[in-house]
C-alpha cells in the first residue's frame, strides 16, 4: 500500500509516515498542533506520548545514520559559550555542544531540521553538523542552560567557601572595588576566583584571558603547552578585564596602554600564591595574562631535575669553585630559574653571603638577599651588581645578562673571587660563548671567567598510566639519532595516549640538558676566535652530550616520547 505524501509535512514527519510507526492522521494532527504552539515536532511527539524519547532517537539513528550522543553525564560548562545564542537555541531547539576543526556540532532531537544548521552556520560563519540526542535529555539541558543565564557557566553555583581568602595587590589603598560591589558582578568575581584556583590545582604556569571579535577564551599553560579551559560569552570580556585589573590594583580607566600588577591568592593561612598580571590592548579588547609564581611548587632537588650523573657532577663541581661564572641558557620557559635556584639552595649556608638581582623575584629563598629590579626607579641589573660588590659578597646571581655593561661587571666579579650565576637567551651552550663575544666582551675575559655553561629545555613526561609502546623500523631509529650500540641493546619507545589522570598523555615535565665545562682546549679556541660550530664539535669530542642526544636518552628510558624529542630539539 502506498502512503500518500503530505508535502507540508517536515522531513521527520515524512520519514515517520513511511515507517508506519504512526498513522498519517496522527502525524498531521500532531504537526498542526506543534505549529500552533510554536514547538518542534519532536517535542510534541514526546509530549503527546505518541513516541518515547528513546523510541524517537532510535528511529532517527536507524533512519538517518546519525550517532546518538548521551547527555546524561554532559556538563553544562563543556558547552562552547561563544556559540550559545539563546535566540537561535530556543527558536530551533538545538544546542551547540562542541567545535571541532571549525565544525560546530548541534545537539538536536530532529536531524532533519536543516534550518537550524543553516542559521547557526550563517550566524557564526562555520560549517555545522548534527549530533542526535534524546528529546527529554535535550529539554533538561536546555532548562539548565536557561537557568544559567545562557552563558553555559554555572557561576552562580560556585560557593564562596571555595576561596580561603584573597589579598589584592601590595598596597590596597583607598580605591573602591569597582567590580564586585553589586549583585550583578558577584558571579564574575566568583568565576574568576574559581578559574584561578583551578589553575593552581592543575599546576598551570600562566592564565590567558583573550577577547576576539566573536568569542572570548580562557587558556591555561600546563606543562609548557596552552590548553583552552573555558570560553565565556564575548560580551563579558570587558567585565573580566576590569575585575582582574581591580584585583591587581591597576587603573581600570586606562585601556590604551599595557599595565603590570600583582595579585596574591591566599589559599590557606600558611600558603599563598603570587601572580604577576599584565594587560595588553588588542583589537577587540584587553588581553590579560597572569603568570603564577608558586614558590612551593618549585622543586629545588637536583636529583629531580633530570640531570644525568655526569652532568650533575659537572654542575656540582662548578658550584664548589670559589670563583667563576656559571651560565644557564635557553628560551623563555625552559626552567633556567629553577636550575639557578637549585644551585643557590645548595650554596645557601650561614657562611656564605649570597645576593641576587632578579626581574621578577619568582621564588623566595630565606637566607638569600633577593633584589627586585626596578627600571623605572633606575635600579637595573648593572646598578644592583655594583651595589653587590660593595656588600662583601661571596656568591652573586644575576637574573639575566642583557647588555654589555651587565656582562662586564659580571665578568669582573667572576675574576675577583666571586661565584657568579646568570642566564642568557641562546639555543646551545656553544652559542653562549659567541654571544658574549658579540656583546663586546674580549675573548680573554670570556675564557678566564666562564667555568660552566648549561643549555636546557623542558620536556613533557609521558603519563605512566596510559603510555603505549611505539614500534619504529631500525632505519628510522637510525635517522632519528640512535647509535648502532643502542639499537643492538634493543630500544623500547613509548607514545602519548591520554587518560583522566593526565593532560593529553603527559603529566609533569623534566629537564633536558647540554652541559659544557670550560677546558683548556675550549679556552684556546675562544682566544683564536672560533665559531660556535667549532666550539660545539670540540666539546662533543671531550664528552659533552648534546641536547638532542640527552633527549633521545630520555626517550630510550621511556620518560618522554619521540614527538616531544622533536618538539624541543627540532
C-alpha angles and dihedrals in degrees: 000000000000117000111223110237118231104209091203090064120103121245091261092050092051091050092049091049091051090050094054090227087126132020121252090245093053091048094049092048095048093045091051090049091049091053092048092052094039094240131132117261091241091056093049093048090057095041092053089046093235087131132007120238089250094050092049093048093048091049092052091046091056097038100046103023092238120156113240116235116207110221095186095102097026112133114218090220088065090069115103100245095198088070098043097109102168095201091059094040094052094040094052102027089232129124125202106233105173146358116221123173091339091308113123111209119209124204105226136163091205110054091185092067095109094166090069092055092047096048095047091044092051094045095051101026092238139124109256133206138177132254110192116227136171115269098233093049090048089053091051092050090048090052092051090048092052091048090053090057094254094289099109087227118112090210094145088061093060108105124218087229087075088072118067092190144316128220112195110216132309099290114034093190124178101296122125119242094251094189118050101027094104132054094249092062097042093088090053090052093049093045094051090048089052092049090053093049091048089052091053092046092050090047093239116174097204141021121208122199105190128181121200135173097269104015145025121217139189119208135185124208104223120177089350096306129100118238126184109235104169142005111200120190112289093235089067094059094095093050091049091051092046092050093049091049091051090051091051093045093243129148105269091193092060108085100148101067135049116257135196128211145145137241127196114207109199108206099174137352090274103030129064135161125218118216128195113214128202127179124200127188109232133177094272102033140301119326112210122200121188122196113204112221101192106171093184092058094056113101111217096179109117091209090061098051099078104254118151114237091257093049092047090051091053092050094048091047091054091048090054092057114102092223143013137083128282114195126193116196138186142102125298111291096024095120099258093139093053091050091052094045090049089056091046092050088055091049095043104110133136090255095059128077105211125183128179133193111202141169097228118001100233104173125035113223114186112225094032124099104232120190123197111219113234112186093179090061092044096255104135130164089263093051091049092048092053089051091048091056089059092050098071095252129188099182129023128190119196114194093219138349101228104158144021094262093056091044093052094050091046091052091047090052092048090051095048101059104285131118109229125194122188147143138240132187103243132128100233141015094253093050089057091066093051090045091057089051091049089053088062104261114145114249093239091056092051093047094048100043108038113082103166139011124193122190113193148176134188117237125194112246119231115250106251091212099061110016114129131205116262117208118204130173118259095246091055091049089052091052090050090059108264113144125237089247091056091047090051090054090052127251127227113193128186136208132207118262111165135234139174090274096060145033112259092327097313132098123179130344137257132200124252113201144195108195119193118185117199112251135179091257093051091047090054091049091051091051089051091053096247118178127241094265093056091045092049092048092051092048091051090051087054091054106272113154111221123226091253093051092046090051092049089051090056090048089051089054091052094246098116135016128248088244088059091047090056093044096056100035103032 
